[in-house]
Each structure stands twice: as C-alpha cells, then as structure tokens.
Amino acid sequence: MSEAASIKKITQEIGTRRTFAIISHPDAGKTTLTEKLLLYGNAIHMAGSVRARKNQRQTTSDWMKMERERGISITSTVMQFPYREHTINLLDTPGHQDFSEDTYRTLMAADCAVMVLDAAKGVEAQTRKLFEVCRQRGIPVFTFINKMDRPALDALELLDEVETVLGMTPVPMNWPIGDGDTFIGVYDRVTEDVHLYDRTVHNQTVSPETITTLDDPIIEETLSDHQFDDLHTNIALLDELATFDEESFLAGEQTIVYFGSALTNFGVQLFLDDFVKFAPPPAGYASDQGVIDPYKKDFSGFVFKIQANMNPKHRDSVAYIRIVSGKFERNMQVNHGRSGKTVRLSQPYAFFADSREIVDDAFAGDIIGLPANKIFGIGDTLSVSNGIEFSSIPRFAPEHFARLINEDITKQKQFLKGIDQLEKEGAMQIFFEADAFRRDPILAVVGVLQFEVVLARLLDEYRVKTRLDRLPHQLARWVEGPEDEIEQLPWRYGLLKTVDRDERLVALFSSPHELDYYAGKFPNITFRETV
Ligand code: G4P
C-alpha cells in the first residue's frame, strides 16, 4: 500500500471509532443494557451471555463473590463491537462511588459516557460522586433512563435530578408515554413519531416497533385523564425549554436523555442510532508537547488501568492502553516515557464480548491490553516518537486510613508482593509509619469498600490473611519545607508521620481544621494534596 493510501486508511479507521464509558448505580441495568447493545452489534447472539459471564466472573474468586453479594462490579471491562460502519469501544465501570477513582481513570480513556438510571430511583445517593466525576472529566454524557416498564418517578422530576446532580442541562430526545403497566412507548421529539412498546420483543434485534402518532386513540385509551393531560402539557413545555444543541452537548453542557427498558429491549435501538450519530470520534489528548492529534500517523497511547489475576489459574497481569493517536501494530517497538526504555509490544489483546484475542493492529480510540511489563504504571505514556508525555491521571485524595496487619508472618513475602501489586493497580495507596520499629503498611483509600477488596484479594490471590486496624485520620498531605520547621510539627500528638514508597514525607491529619491550623502556623511548609 502506498504511503498516501495507508494514511487514508488510518484516517478512515480512526473516524469510525466511538469510545464510551458506561456508568450506573448498581442494579440500574448497566449489564442488561450492555447486553442489548452487543446484541445489536452482533457481538453476541443470545442475551444472557454477558450476565452469564458476569456471574461466572463473580464466582471465580472470593472478592468477585463479594462483588456479587454487594451488587457492584469493581473491575472495569472493555468490549468492542461494530454497529453501522462504526467500531464501538465500551468501557464498563464499577457501580459504586467508593471506586470513583477507578471510574475516573476509565473515563480518562473514554470520549463520552452513558449514564444509566433506574426510572424508579433517579440519581441515588451512592452514585452522586460517580456522576460528579463524570462532570469533572468534561466529556459529553448520554443519559438512558431505564426500567420504564416498571412504575417510574415523574419524568420531569427525573430530569430535574439529572440537572442538579450533573450540572448539565438535560435534553430529552424522546419522552415516555405512561410507565409501568400503562407504559405505551415513547414520543420521538425529533421525528414526532410515537414508538409503541411491545412487551414480547425482549431479545430480538430487529425490533418490530410499531410507529404511530400522538393522535393514536390507543394513547388516550390507555392513559388516565391526568396522565394524558400531563403528556401533552409536558411535550409543549419541553419544546419551549429544552432544545438540543450539538455544540453544547459536545462541550458537556447538555446531556441528551432517552427513556426505555433495556430488559424488554425497548428504546435501545433508538438510543444506539442516536449514539453513533452524536458520540464524538476520538479526541486529542493534552501532552507536554501540546494536544496530540488522533489522526497523527505515529502511534501513541497511555496506560489507564492495570489488573492482575483476572484468571486465578493464570497469574497474568494486563495493562490497558487507550490509543491516542495513529495506528498500533503488533510487535511495534515503542518508547516507555517514564523509564525512557524501549519495549516491544508483541502480545496485544483486543477485548470482545466473551473473549480476548491477539490483534495485529488497532487505531486511535481503541483499547488494547498488554501483558503488564514490570515497568508499566498507571498514566504511563507509550509512543513511537520519543519524548511525548501525556498529562498524568490525577489521584483522588484518600479519606480513610488503616494499618494493615499480616496475621501470618510466614507469608511475609506473599504479603509484600500482594500489596505491591494492588498498589500498582491503584486499588489503594500505601504509606509506612516513619521512625517506627514495626512498619505495618498503612492503607489509604477514597472509599471504605476498597479496604474490603484489598483484604479479600490478598486472601484469595496471595493466600495471606490480614486484618485492619482503622486509624482516626481523615486527610493525607505530602509535606515539603525546611527540615527544622518540619521537625517542629507536633508529630506525637495525633499527627501521624508517614512516608510513601519513595520515602517522601506524608502527614496524616485528623481533621481539615487541624490541617488549616498548622498550615497557618507554619507558612514555610507546603502541604500538598497529591504529588
Ligand atoms: P447492573 O449491571 O446495573 O447492576 O444491573 P443489571 O443489568 O444486572 O440489572 C439489575 C436488575 O434489573 C436485573 O434483575 C435486571 O433483569 C433488571 N432490569 C434491567 N433492566 C430492566 C428493565 O428495563 N426493566 C425491568 N423491569 N428490569 C430490568 P435481577 O432480578 O437482579 O436479575 P435477573 O434475575 O433478571 O438476572
């Protein structure tokens, strides 16, 4: 292929990529919606396979069992499927705010997000932080309001919650007609068609939706007088209040909203058709050499996730890479930014609904998995051109702390290996008490469920029984400044002196008030939230 033809092909491939993260509160229907999306992409042939995989995954280890018991998913997975000349990369996220840092890392690898809400519950307290994280990332957000076949909250109330929590203006692209037993379908605000809901469709991909108009007598016959009046009033109101503006959507100012029922496969295709229409193609990423254009021929990407022991039978560790620019080819030699070393990428995986396969090439927007080289860390840049460094992925400030005690001292080696790996994956941060005789690691986490995951994974994957000794501290700050002044801090009185892996000094404070007090008293000392 000539150089020009090859560049043209790369440009075409990149232009078809749509990469999104799916976010929801546990039980809102993320797995069910994912499954239906894959069904439309012909990536699975029977609904149930993703659920089966979820269940299977969850029973392969204790900590995965814990995921099931608590109805959360802790690990994010990646799936690629085709739809209408597009290649879609779906990134799953944990469904609990205690893992919002993990969600944020996944969002860093996505160009947009789909938020799934349960129509009966709206935005639940546990999920607020996840949605805030979504807003912080500043990418376009689609909202899918699920379970309309069940009694739902008032649709306007749902929109109001989305607006308050997300801080984005919700613009419904369709509007529900009835809910639960009276759910008839949705009114498409763009085409002015009414899509009638058929309770029998479930797992068919070519939906035999009947299309009618708002004047259809079935609507008046099914709805109560009150519902019928509300429907017409709301539609008129929406026309005045909420108009879709593509630019505002792409800027993360508007979120577009769809109503449907994933389980009964209603409204999923309407959503997916719009998704490929409005979801942005791969975006450029900020680096120390300016924004890197995805269409630039040279490959570049970054590690956004590392995960070990997904299959307990094989002690494998996978680094997930978001390709930022160009074309990736198997066996490529790339520069690893942080170490300056050259690495050959000979075993790249792509992830599909029920398998991972070695791939020969991949393009900007895609996610590939690599057997995690020891030098890989979260946020690391890989590129064929030397010297690019993508902006780092910010860490969240930990809020909970505990000493981690190894209960079986004969397993010290496995214990150290385990905490080392889990820290590398970003499952928690570790500090060690400075100047102490016993240096039990101190776990620092954003949400307390992370503690449980660490304990369960140490037991399951490294056969080490550990326990926690919770500490009363609430904040960690990296301390820099004149040594003699640092020594004057009241270390013995509640303020805990620790060091991180790189022996940098970290102070654990009991309250924000305490931090403010000492920051005022010692103006020459800097207390950094992250390093
Ligand atoms: P999650 O990944 O967000 O945690 O949610 P998941 O898809 O697992 O769905 C949670 C529950 O909600 C499941 O029921 C699922 O069948 C149900 N569900 C999902 N979408 C809809 C919908 O549109 N309408 C209705 N009525 N239910 C829906 P379950 O009883 O927990 O599991 P299962 O017995 O169905 O497997």
Coordinates of C-alpha atoms and ligand atoms in Angstrom, one line a residue:
M1 CA 0.0 0.0 0.0
S2 CA 1.4 3.4 -0.9
E3 CA 2.1 5.9 2.0
A4 CA -0.9 8.1 0.9
A5 CA -3.3 5.1 0.8
S6 CA -2.1 3.9 4.1
I7 CA -2.6 7.3 5.7
K8 CA -6.1 7.4 4.2
K9 CA -7.0 4.0 5.6
I10 CA -5.7 5.0 9.1
T11 CA -7.8 8.2 8.9
Q12 CA -10.9 6.3 7.9
E13 CA -10.5 3.7 10.6
I14 CA -10.0 6.3 13.3
G15 CA -13.0 8.3 12.1
T16 CA -15.3 5.2 12.8
R17 CA -14.2 4.8 16.4
R18 CA -16.6 5.7 19.2
T19 CA -15.3 5.1 22.7
F20 CA -17.5 5.4 25.7
A21 CA -17.7 4.5 29.4
I22 CA -21.0 3.2 30.9
I23 CA -21.8 4.3 34.4
S24 CA -24.7 3.4 36.7
H25 CA -25.8 2.8 40.2
P26 CA -25.7 -1.0 40.9
D27 CA -28.9 -2.6 39.7
A28 CA -29.9 0.2 37.4
G29 CA -29.4 -2.1 34.4
K30 CA -25.9 -1.5 33.1
T31 CA -25.3 -5.2 32.4
T32 CA -28.7 -5.6 30.7
L33 CA -28.2 -2.5 28.5
T34 CA -24.7 -3.6 27.6
E35 CA -26.0 -6.9 26.6
K36 CA -28.7 -5.4 24.4
L37 CA -26.1 -3.1 22.8
L38 CA -23.9 -6.1 22.0
L39 CA -26.9 -7.9 20.5
Y40 CA -27.4 -5.0 18.1
G41 CA -23.7 -5.2 17.3
N42 CA -24.0 -8.9 16.6
A43 CA -21.3 -9.3 19.1
I44 CA -23.4 -11.9 21.0
H45 CA -26.1 -14.0 19.7
M46 CA -28.1 -14.5 22.7
A47 CA -29.0 -12.2 25.5
G48 CA -27.8 -13.7 28.8
S49 CA -24.2 -14.2 27.8
V50 CA -22.9 -11.1 29.4
R51 CA -24.9 -11.8 32.5
A52 CA -23.6 -15.4 32.5
R53 CA -20.1 -14.0 32.1
K54 CA -20.8 -11.6 35.0
N55 CA -22.0 -14.4 37.2
Q56 CA -19.1 -16.7 36.1
R57 CA -16.6 -14.0 36.7
Q58 CA -18.1 -13.3 40.1
T59 CA -17.8 -16.8 41.2
T60 CA -14.2 -17.4 40.2
S61 CA -12.8 -15.8 43.4
D62 CA -13.9 -14.6 46.8
W63 CA -13.5 -11.0 46.1
M64 CA -15.6 -11.4 42.9
K65 CA -18.1 -13.2 45.1
M66 CA -18.1 -10.1 47.2
E67 CA -18.9 -8.1 44.0
R68 CA -22.0 -10.2 43.5
E69 CA -23.2 -10.1 47.1
R70 CA -23.0 -6.4 47.1
G71 CA -24.3 -6.0 43.6
I72 CA -21.4 -4.0 42.5
S73 CA -18.7 -4.5 39.9
I74 CA -15.3 -3.5 41.0
T75 CA -13.3 -4.2 37.9
S76 CA -13.9 -2.4 34.6
T77 CA -14.0 -4.4 31.5
V78 CA -13.7 -3.4 27.9
M79 CA -15.7 -4.6 24.9
Q80 CA -15.5 -3.8 21.3
F81 CA -18.4 -4.3 18.8
P82 CA -19.4 -3.0 15.4
Y83 CA -22.5 -1.0 14.6
R84 CA -23.5 0.7 11.4
E85 CA -20.0 1.3 10.0
H86 CA -18.7 2.2 13.4
T87 CA -16.4 0.4 15.8
I88 CA -17.6 1.0 19.3
N89 CA -15.5 0.5 22.4
L90 CA -17.5 0.1 25.5
L91 CA -15.7 0.6 28.9
D92 CA -17.5 -0.8 31.9
T93 CA -17.0 1.0 35.2
P94 CA -17.5 0.0 38.9
G95 CA -21.0 0.8 40.1
H96 CA -20.2 2.2 43.5
Q97 CA -18.8 5.6 44.5
D98 CA -16.2 4.1 46.7
F99 CA -14.5 3.2 43.5
S100 CA -14.9 6.6 41.9
E101 CA -11.1 6.9 41.4
D102 CA -11.2 3.8 39.2
T103 CA -14.2 5.2 37.4
Y104 CA -12.3 8.4 36.8
R105 CA -9.3 6.5 35.3
T106 CA -11.7 4.7 33.0
L107 CA -13.3 8.0 32.0
M108 CA -9.9 9.3 31.0
A109 CA -9.8 6.6 28.4
A110 CA -13.3 7.4 27.0
D111 CA -14.5 10.2 24.7
C112 CA -18.0 10.2 26.1
A113 CA -20.1 8.5 28.8
V114 CA -23.5 6.8 29.0
M115 CA -25.2 7.1 32.4
V116 CA -27.9 4.6 33.1
L117 CA -30.6 5.5 35.7
D118 CA -33.3 3.4 37.2
A119 CA -36.5 5.3 36.4
A120 CA -38.0 4.4 39.8
K121 CA -35.0 5.6 41.8
G122 CA -33.4 8.5 39.8
V123 CA -30.0 9.6 40.9
E124 CA -29.2 7.6 44.0
A125 CA -27.1 8.9 46.8
Q126 CA -24.4 6.3 46.3
T127 CA -24.0 7.4 42.7
R128 CA -23.7 11.1 43.1
K129 CA -20.0 11.1 43.4
L130 CA -19.7 9.0 40.2
F131 CA -21.7 11.5 38.3
E132 CA -19.6 14.3 39.7
V133 CA -16.6 12.5 38.5
C134 CA -18.2 12.3 35.1
R135 CA -18.7 16.1 35.1
Q136 CA -15.2 16.7 36.2
R137 CA -13.9 14.9 33.1
G138 CA -15.9 17.3 31.0
I139 CA -16.9 14.9 28.3
P140 CA -20.4 14.6 26.6
V141 CA -22.9 12.4 28.6
F142 CA -25.8 10.5 27.3
T143 CA -28.5 9.6 29.9
F144 CA -30.5 6.4 29.5
I145 CA -33.5 6.3 31.9
N146 CA -34.2 2.6 32.2
K147 CA -36.9 0.3 33.5
M148 CA -39.9 2.3 32.1
D149 CA -41.8 -0.9 32.1
R150 CA -42.0 -0.6 35.9
P151 CA -43.6 2.2 37.9
A152 CA -41.4 5.2 37.5
L153 CA -40.8 8.6 39.1
D154 CA -42.3 11.5 37.2
A155 CA -40.2 12.2 34.1
L156 CA -39.8 15.9 34.8
E157 CA -38.6 15.1 38.3
L158 CA -36.0 12.7 36.9
L159 CA -34.7 15.4 34.6
D160 CA -34.6 17.8 37.5
E161 CA -32.4 15.4 39.5
V162 CA -30.1 14.9 36.5
E163 CA -29.7 18.7 36.1
T164 CA -29.0 19.2 39.8
V165 CA -26.5 16.4 40.2
L166 CA -24.8 16.5 36.8
G167 CA -24.9 20.3 36.5
M168 CA -25.8 19.7 32.8
T169 CA -29.0 20.7 31.1
P170 CA -31.0 17.6 30.3
V171 CA -32.5 17.5 26.8
P172 CA -34.8 14.5 26.3
M173 CA -34.7 13.2 22.7
N174 CA -37.7 11.1 23.4
W175 CA -40.5 11.3 26.0
P176 CA -42.1 8.4 27.9
I177 CA -45.8 7.8 27.4
G178 CA -47.1 6.3 30.7
D179 CA -45.0 4.0 32.9
G180 CA -45.2 0.5 34.4
D181 CA -48.5 -1.1 33.4
T182 CA -49.5 2.0 31.4
F183 CA -46.2 2.3 29.5
I184 CA -47.1 2.5 25.9
G185 CA -43.9 3.7 24.3
V186 CA -42.0 6.9 23.6
Y187 CA -42.6 10.0 21.6
D188 CA -39.7 10.9 19.5
R189 CA -39.3 14.7 19.8
V190 CA -37.3 15.0 16.5
T191 CA -39.5 12.9 14.2
E192 CA -42.7 13.4 16.2
D193 CA -43.4 9.7 15.9
V194 CA -44.7 7.6 18.7
H195 CA -42.9 4.2 19.0
L196 CA -45.2 1.7 20.6
Y197 CA -43.9 -0.6 23.2
D198 CA -44.3 -4.3 22.6
R199 CA -43.9 -6.5 25.7
T200 CA -42.8 -9.5 23.7
V201 CA -39.7 -8.3 21.9
H202 CA -37.0 -8.9 24.5
N203 CA -34.1 -10.4 22.7
Q204 CA -34.9 -9.7 19.1
T205 CA -32.6 -7.3 17.3
V206 CA -34.8 -6.1 14.5
S207 CA -37.4 -4.5 16.6
P208 CA -40.8 -4.7 15.2
E209 CA -41.7 -1.4 16.8
T210 CA -45.0 0.0 15.6
I211 CA -44.8 3.6 14.8
T212 CA -47.7 5.9 15.1
T213 CA -48.5 9.5 16.1
L214 CA -49.6 11.3 19.2
D215 CA -53.2 11.3 18.0
D216 CA -53.4 7.5 18.1
P217 CA -56.5 6.6 20.2
I218 CA -54.6 3.9 22.0
I219 CA -52.8 6.6 23.9
E220 CA -56.0 8.2 25.3
E221 CA -57.5 4.8 25.9
T222 CA -54.5 3.5 28.0
L223 CA -53.6 6.6 30.0
S224 CA -55.7 8.1 32.8
D225 CA -57.1 11.6 32.0
H226 CA -54.5 13.0 34.3
Q227 CA -51.6 11.2 32.5
F228 CA -53.0 12.2 29.2
D229 CA -53.2 15.9 30.0
D230 CA -49.7 15.8 31.6
L231 CA -48.3 14.2 28.5
H232 CA -49.5 17.0 26.2
T233 CA -48.6 19.7 28.6
N234 CA -45.0 18.3 29.1
I235 CA -44.3 17.9 25.4
A236 CA -45.4 21.5 24.8
L237 CA -43.3 22.6 27.8
L238 CA -40.2 20.7 26.6
D239 CA -40.4 22.4 23.2
E240 CA -40.1 25.7 24.9
L241 CA -37.5 24.7 27.5
A242 CA -35.1 22.0 26.2
T243 CA -33.8 22.3 22.7
F244 CA -30.9 20.1 21.6
D245 CA -27.8 22.0 20.7
E246 CA -25.0 19.7 19.4
E247 CA -22.2 22.1 20.4
S248 CA -23.5 22.4 23.9
F249 CA -23.8 18.6 24.1
L250 CA -20.2 18.1 22.9
A251 CA -19.0 20.7 25.4
G252 CA -20.6 18.7 28.2
E253 CA -23.2 21.5 28.9
Q254 CA -26.2 19.5 27.8
T255 CA -26.9 15.8 28.4
I256 CA -29.2 14.1 26.0
V257 CA -31.8 11.8 27.6
Y258 CA -33.5 8.7 26.4
F259 CA -36.3 6.7 28.1
G260 CA -36.6 2.9 27.6
S261 CA -36.5 -0.5 29.1
A262 CA -33.3 -2.5 28.5
L263 CA -34.7 -5.7 29.8
T264 CA -37.6 -5.7 27.3
N265 CA -35.4 -4.2 24.6
F266 CA -37.4 -1.1 24.2
G267 CA -35.8 2.2 23.2
V268 CA -32.4 0.6 22.9
Q269 CA -32.1 0.8 19.1
L270 CA -33.4 4.4 19.2
F271 CA -30.7 5.2 21.6
L272 CA -27.9 3.4 19.7
D273 CA -28.8 5.0 16.4
D274 CA -28.5 8.4 18.0
F275 CA -25.4 7.3 19.9
V276 CA -23.5 6.7 16.7
K277 CA -24.8 10.0 15.3
F278 CA -23.8 12.2 18.2
A279 CA -21.0 10.5 20.0
P280 CA -17.7 12.2 19.2
P281 CA -14.9 10.4 17.3
P282 CA -11.6 10.1 19.2
A283 CA -10.4 13.4 20.7
G284 CA -6.9 14.7 21.0
Y285 CA -5.1 14.4 24.4
A286 CA -3.0 17.0 26.2
S287 CA 0.7 16.2 26.4
D288 CA 3.8 18.1 27.3
Q289 CA 4.1 18.8 23.6
G290 CA 0.6 20.2 23.2
V291 CA -2.5 18.4 22.2
I292 CA -1.8 15.2 20.3
D293 CA -4.0 14.8 17.3
P294 CA -5.6 11.3 17.0
Y295 CA -5.1 11.4 13.2
K296 CA -1.4 11.8 13.5
K297 CA 0.1 8.8 11.9
D298 CA 2.5 7.8 14.7
F299 CA 1.2 5.6 17.4
S300 CA 0.9 6.9 21.0
G301 CA -1.2 5.9 24.0
F302 CA -1.3 5.7 27.7
V303 CA -1.9 3.1 30.4
F304 CA -5.2 3.8 32.3
K305 CA -5.6 0.6 34.1
I306 CA -3.6 -2.4 35.3
Q307 CA -5.2 -5.5 36.5
A308 CA -3.7 -8.7 37.8
N309 CA -5.0 -12.2 38.4
M310 CA -8.2 -11.8 36.4
N311 CA -8.0 -15.5 35.9
P312 CA -6.7 -17.1 39.2
K313 CA -5.4 -20.1 37.2
H314 CA -3.0 -17.9 35.3
R315 CA -1.2 -15.3 37.2
D316 CA -1.5 -12.8 34.4
S317 CA -1.4 -9.0 34.7
V318 CA -2.8 -6.9 32.0
A319 CA -2.2 -3.2 31.3
Y320 CA -5.0 -1.5 29.4
I321 CA -3.9 1.1 26.9
R322 CA -6.0 3.8 25.3
I323 CA -4.6 4.5 21.9
V324 CA -4.4 8.3 21.5
S325 CA -3.0 8.6 18.0
G326 CA -2.3 6.7 14.9
K327 CA -2.1 3.0 14.2
F328 CA -0.9 0.4 16.5
E329 CA 0.8 -2.7 15.0
R330 CA 1.8 -5.9 16.7
N331 CA 5.5 -6.2 17.5
M332 CA 5.9 -2.5 17.4
Q333 CA 8.9 -1.1 19.4
V334 CA 7.7 1.8 21.5
N335 CA 9.2 4.2 23.9
H336 CA 8.1 4.0 27.5
G337 CA 8.0 7.6 28.6
R338 CA 8.7 7.3 32.3
S339 CA 11.7 5.0 32.1
G340 CA 13.0 6.0 28.7
K341 CA 13.2 2.3 27.8
T342 CA 12.2 0.7 24.5
V343 CA 9.7 -2.1 24.7
R344 CA 8.4 -4.4 22.1
L345 CA 4.6 -5.0 22.2
S346 CA 4.3 -8.5 20.9
Q347 CA 1.1 -9.7 22.6
P348 CA -1.6 -7.1 22.2
Y349 CA -5.2 -8.2 23.0
A350 CA -8.4 -6.7 21.9
F351 CA -11.5 -7.5 24.0
F352 CA -14.8 -8.7 22.8
A353 CA -18.0 -9.8 24.5
D354 CA -16.8 -13.1 25.5
S355 CA -13.2 -13.4 24.6
R356 CA -9.9 -11.6 24.3
E357 CA -7.9 -12.1 21.1
I358 CA -4.4 -11.2 19.9
V359 CA -4.7 -8.4 17.4
D360 CA -2.4 -7.3 14.7
D361 CA -3.5 -3.7 14.6
A362 CA -5.6 -1.2 16.3
F363 CA -6.4 2.5 15.9
A364 CA -6.7 5.7 17.9
G365 CA -9.8 5.4 20.1
D366 CA -9.3 1.6 20.6
I367 CA -8.3 0.0 23.9
I368 CA -5.8 -2.8 23.8
G369 CA -4.5 -4.9 26.6
L370 CA -0.8 -5.8 27.0
P371 CA 0.8 -8.3 29.3
A372 CA 1.8 -5.9 32.0
N373 CA 5.5 -5.3 31.8
K374 CA 7.0 -4.6 35.3
I375 CA 7.9 -1.0 34.4
F376 CA 4.3 -0.1 33.4
G377 CA 2.4 2.1 35.8
I378 CA -1.0 3.9 35.6
G379 CA -0.7 7.0 33.5
D380 CA 2.5 5.9 31.6
T381 CA 2.9 7.0 28.0
L382 CA 3.9 4.7 25.2
S383 CA 4.8 6.2 21.8
V384 CA 6.8 5.6 18.8
S385 CA 8.1 9.1 18.7
N386 CA 10.4 9.8 21.7
G387 CA 9.6 12.2 24.4
I388 CA 5.8 12.7 24.4
E389 CA 4.4 12.6 27.9
F390 CA 0.6 12.7 28.3
S391 CA -0.7 14.7 31.3
S392 CA -0.9 12.5 34.3
I393 CA -4.1 10.9 35.6
P394 CA -4.8 12.7 38.9
R395 CA -5.1 10.7 42.1
F396 CA -8.0 11.3 44.4
A397 CA -7.2 12.4 48.0
P398 CA -7.6 9.4 50.3
E399 CA -10.1 9.9 53.1
H400 CA -9.8 6.6 55.1
F401 CA -6.8 5.1 56.7
A402 CA -5.9 1.8 58.3
R403 CA -2.9 -0.2 59.4
L404 CA -2.8 -3.5 57.5
I405 CA -1.6 -6.3 59.7
N406 CA -0.3 -9.6 58.3
E407 CA -1.7 -12.3 60.5
D408 CA 0.7 -15.0 59.3
I409 CA 4.3 -13.9 59.4
T410 CA 5.5 -16.9 57.5
K411 CA 3.7 -15.4 54.5
Q412 CA 5.5 -12.1 54.6
K413 CA 6.9 -12.5 51.1
Q414 CA 3.5 -13.1 49.5
F415 CA 2.1 -10.3 51.6
L416 CA 4.6 -7.8 50.3
K417 CA 4.1 -9.0 46.8
G418 CA 0.3 -8.7 47.1
I419 CA 0.3 -5.1 48.4
D420 CA 2.9 -4.1 45.9
Q421 CA 0.7 -5.4 43.0
L422 CA -2.6 -3.9 44.5
E423 CA -0.9 -0.5 44.9
K424 CA 0.3 -0.7 41.3
E425 CA -3.2 -1.3 40.2
G426 CA -4.4 1.8 42.1
A427 CA -6.5 -0.3 44.4
M428 CA -5.2 1.8 47.3
Q429 CA -2.2 3.9 48.3
I430 CA 0.3 2.8 50.9
F431 CA 2.2 4.7 53.5
F432 CA 4.6 3.5 56.2
E433 CA 4.9 5.0 59.6
A434 CA 8.1 6.9 59.8
D435 CA 10.7 6.3 62.5
A436 CA 8.7 3.3 63.8
F437 CA 10.1 0.0 64.8
R438 CA 7.3 -2.0 63.1
R439 CA 6.4 -0.8 59.7
D440 CA 3.0 -2.2 59.1
P441 CA 1.7 -0.6 55.9
I442 CA -1.0 2.0 56.2
L443 CA -3.6 1.7 53.6
A444 CA -5.1 4.9 52.3
V445 CA -8.3 4.8 50.3
V446 CA -11.1 7.0 48.9
G447 CA -14.0 4.7 49.9
V448 CA -14.1 2.1 52.6
L449 CA -15.2 -0.7 50.3
Q450 CA -11.7 -0.5 48.9
F451 CA -10.4 -1.9 52.2
E452 CA -12.6 -5.0 51.9
V453 CA -11.4 -5.6 48.3
V454 CA -7.8 -5.4 49.4
L455 CA -8.3 -7.9 52.3
A456 CA -10.4 -10.3 50.1
R457 CA -7.9 -10.1 47.2
L458 CA -4.9 -10.7 49.5
L459 CA -6.6 -13.8 50.9
D460 CA -7.8 -15.0 47.6
E461 CA -4.9 -14.3 45.3
Y462 CA -2.0 -14.4 47.6
R463 CA -3.3 -16.7 50.4
V464 CA -2.5 -14.2 53.1
K465 CA -4.8 -13.5 55.9
T466 CA -4.7 -9.9 57.1
R467 CA -6.7 -7.6 59.3
L468 CA -7.2 -3.9 59.6
D469 CA -6.6 -1.5 62.4
R470 CA -8.5 1.6 61.5
L471 CA -7.0 5.0 62.1
P472 CA -8.9 8.1 63.0
H473 CA -7.2 10.3 60.4
Q474 CA -9.1 12.0 57.6
L475 CA -6.5 13.6 55.3
A476 CA -3.1 12.9 53.9
R477 CA -0.7 15.7 52.8
W478 CA 2.8 15.5 51.3
V479 CA 5.0 17.7 53.4
E480 CA 7.8 19.9 51.9
G481 CA 9.8 22.7 53.5
P482 CA 12.7 23.5 55.8
E483 CA 13.6 20.4 57.8
D484 CA 14.0 22.1 61.1
E485 CA 10.5 23.6 60.8
I486 CA 9.0 20.2 59.7
E487 CA 10.5 18.7 62.9
Q488 CA 8.6 21.3 65.0
L489 CA 5.2 20.0 63.8
P490 CA 3.5 18.2 66.7
W491 CA 4.1 14.7 65.3
R492 CA 3.5 12.9 68.6
Y493 CA 0.0 14.4 69.1
G494 CA -2.4 12.9 66.6
L495 CA -0.5 14.0 63.6
L496 CA 0.9 10.8 62.1
K497 CA 4.3 11.0 60.3
T498 CA 4.5 8.6 57.4
V499 CA 6.4 8.1 54.2
D500 CA 5.3 6.8 50.8
R501 CA 7.0 4.2 48.7
D502 CA 9.5 6.8 47.5
E503 CA 10.3 7.8 51.1
R504 CA 8.5 11.2 50.7
L505 CA 7.1 12.6 53.9
V506 CA 3.3 12.4 54.3
A507 CA 1.4 13.7 57.2
L508 CA -1.9 12.2 58.2
F509 CA -4.3 14.8 59.8
S510 CA -7.3 14.1 62.0
S511 CA -9.4 16.8 60.5
P512 CA -9.4 19.6 57.9
H513 CA -9.4 22.0 60.8
E514 CA -6.2 20.6 62.1
L515 CA -4.6 20.9 58.7
D516 CA -5.7 24.6 58.4
Y517 CA -4.4 25.4 61.8
Y518 CA -0.9 24.0 61.1
A519 CA -0.8 25.4 57.6
G520 CA -1.4 28.8 59.1
K521 CA 1.2 28.3 61.9
F522 CA 3.9 27.0 59.5
P523 CA 3.7 29.2 56.4
N524 CA 7.1 28.0 55.1
I525 CA 5.8 24.4 54.9
T526 CA 3.8 23.2 51.8
F527 CA 1.1 20.6 52.4
R528 CA 0.4 19.0 49.0
E529 CA -2.8 17.1 48.3
T530 CA -1.2 15.0 45.6
V531 CA 2.3 14.6 44.1
Ligands
G4P1 P1 -26.4 -3.5 36.9 O1 -25.5 -4.2 35.9 O2 -26.5 -2.0 36.7 O3 -26.1 -3.9 38.3 O4 -27.9 -4.1 36.6 P2 -28.4 -5.4 35.8 O5 -28.3 -5.2 34.4 O6 -27.7 -6.5 36.4 O7 -29.9 -5.3 36.2 C1 -30.3 -5.4 37.6 C2 -31.7 -6.0 37.7 O8 -32.6 -5.1 37.0 C3 -31.8 -7.3 37.0 O9 -32.8 -8.1 37.7 C4 -32.4 -7.0 35.6 O10 -33.1 -8.1 35.0 C5 -33.3 -5.9 35.9 N1 -33.5 -5.0 34.8 C6 -32.6 -4.4 34.0 N2 -33.2 -3.6 33.1 C7 -34.5 -3.7 33.3 C8 -35.7 -3.1 32.7 O11 -35.6 -2.4 31.7 N3 -36.9 -3.4 33.2 C9 -37.0 -4.2 34.3 N4 -38.3 -4.5 34.8 N5 -36.0 -4.8 34.9 C10 -34.7 -4.5 34.4 P3 -32.4 -9.2 38.7 O12 -33.7 -9.7 39.2 O13 -31.4 -8.6 39.7 O14 -31.6 -10.2 37.9 P4 -32.1 -11.3 36.9 O15 -32.8 -12.3 37.8 O16 -33.1 -10.7 36.0 O17 -30.9 -11.8 36.3

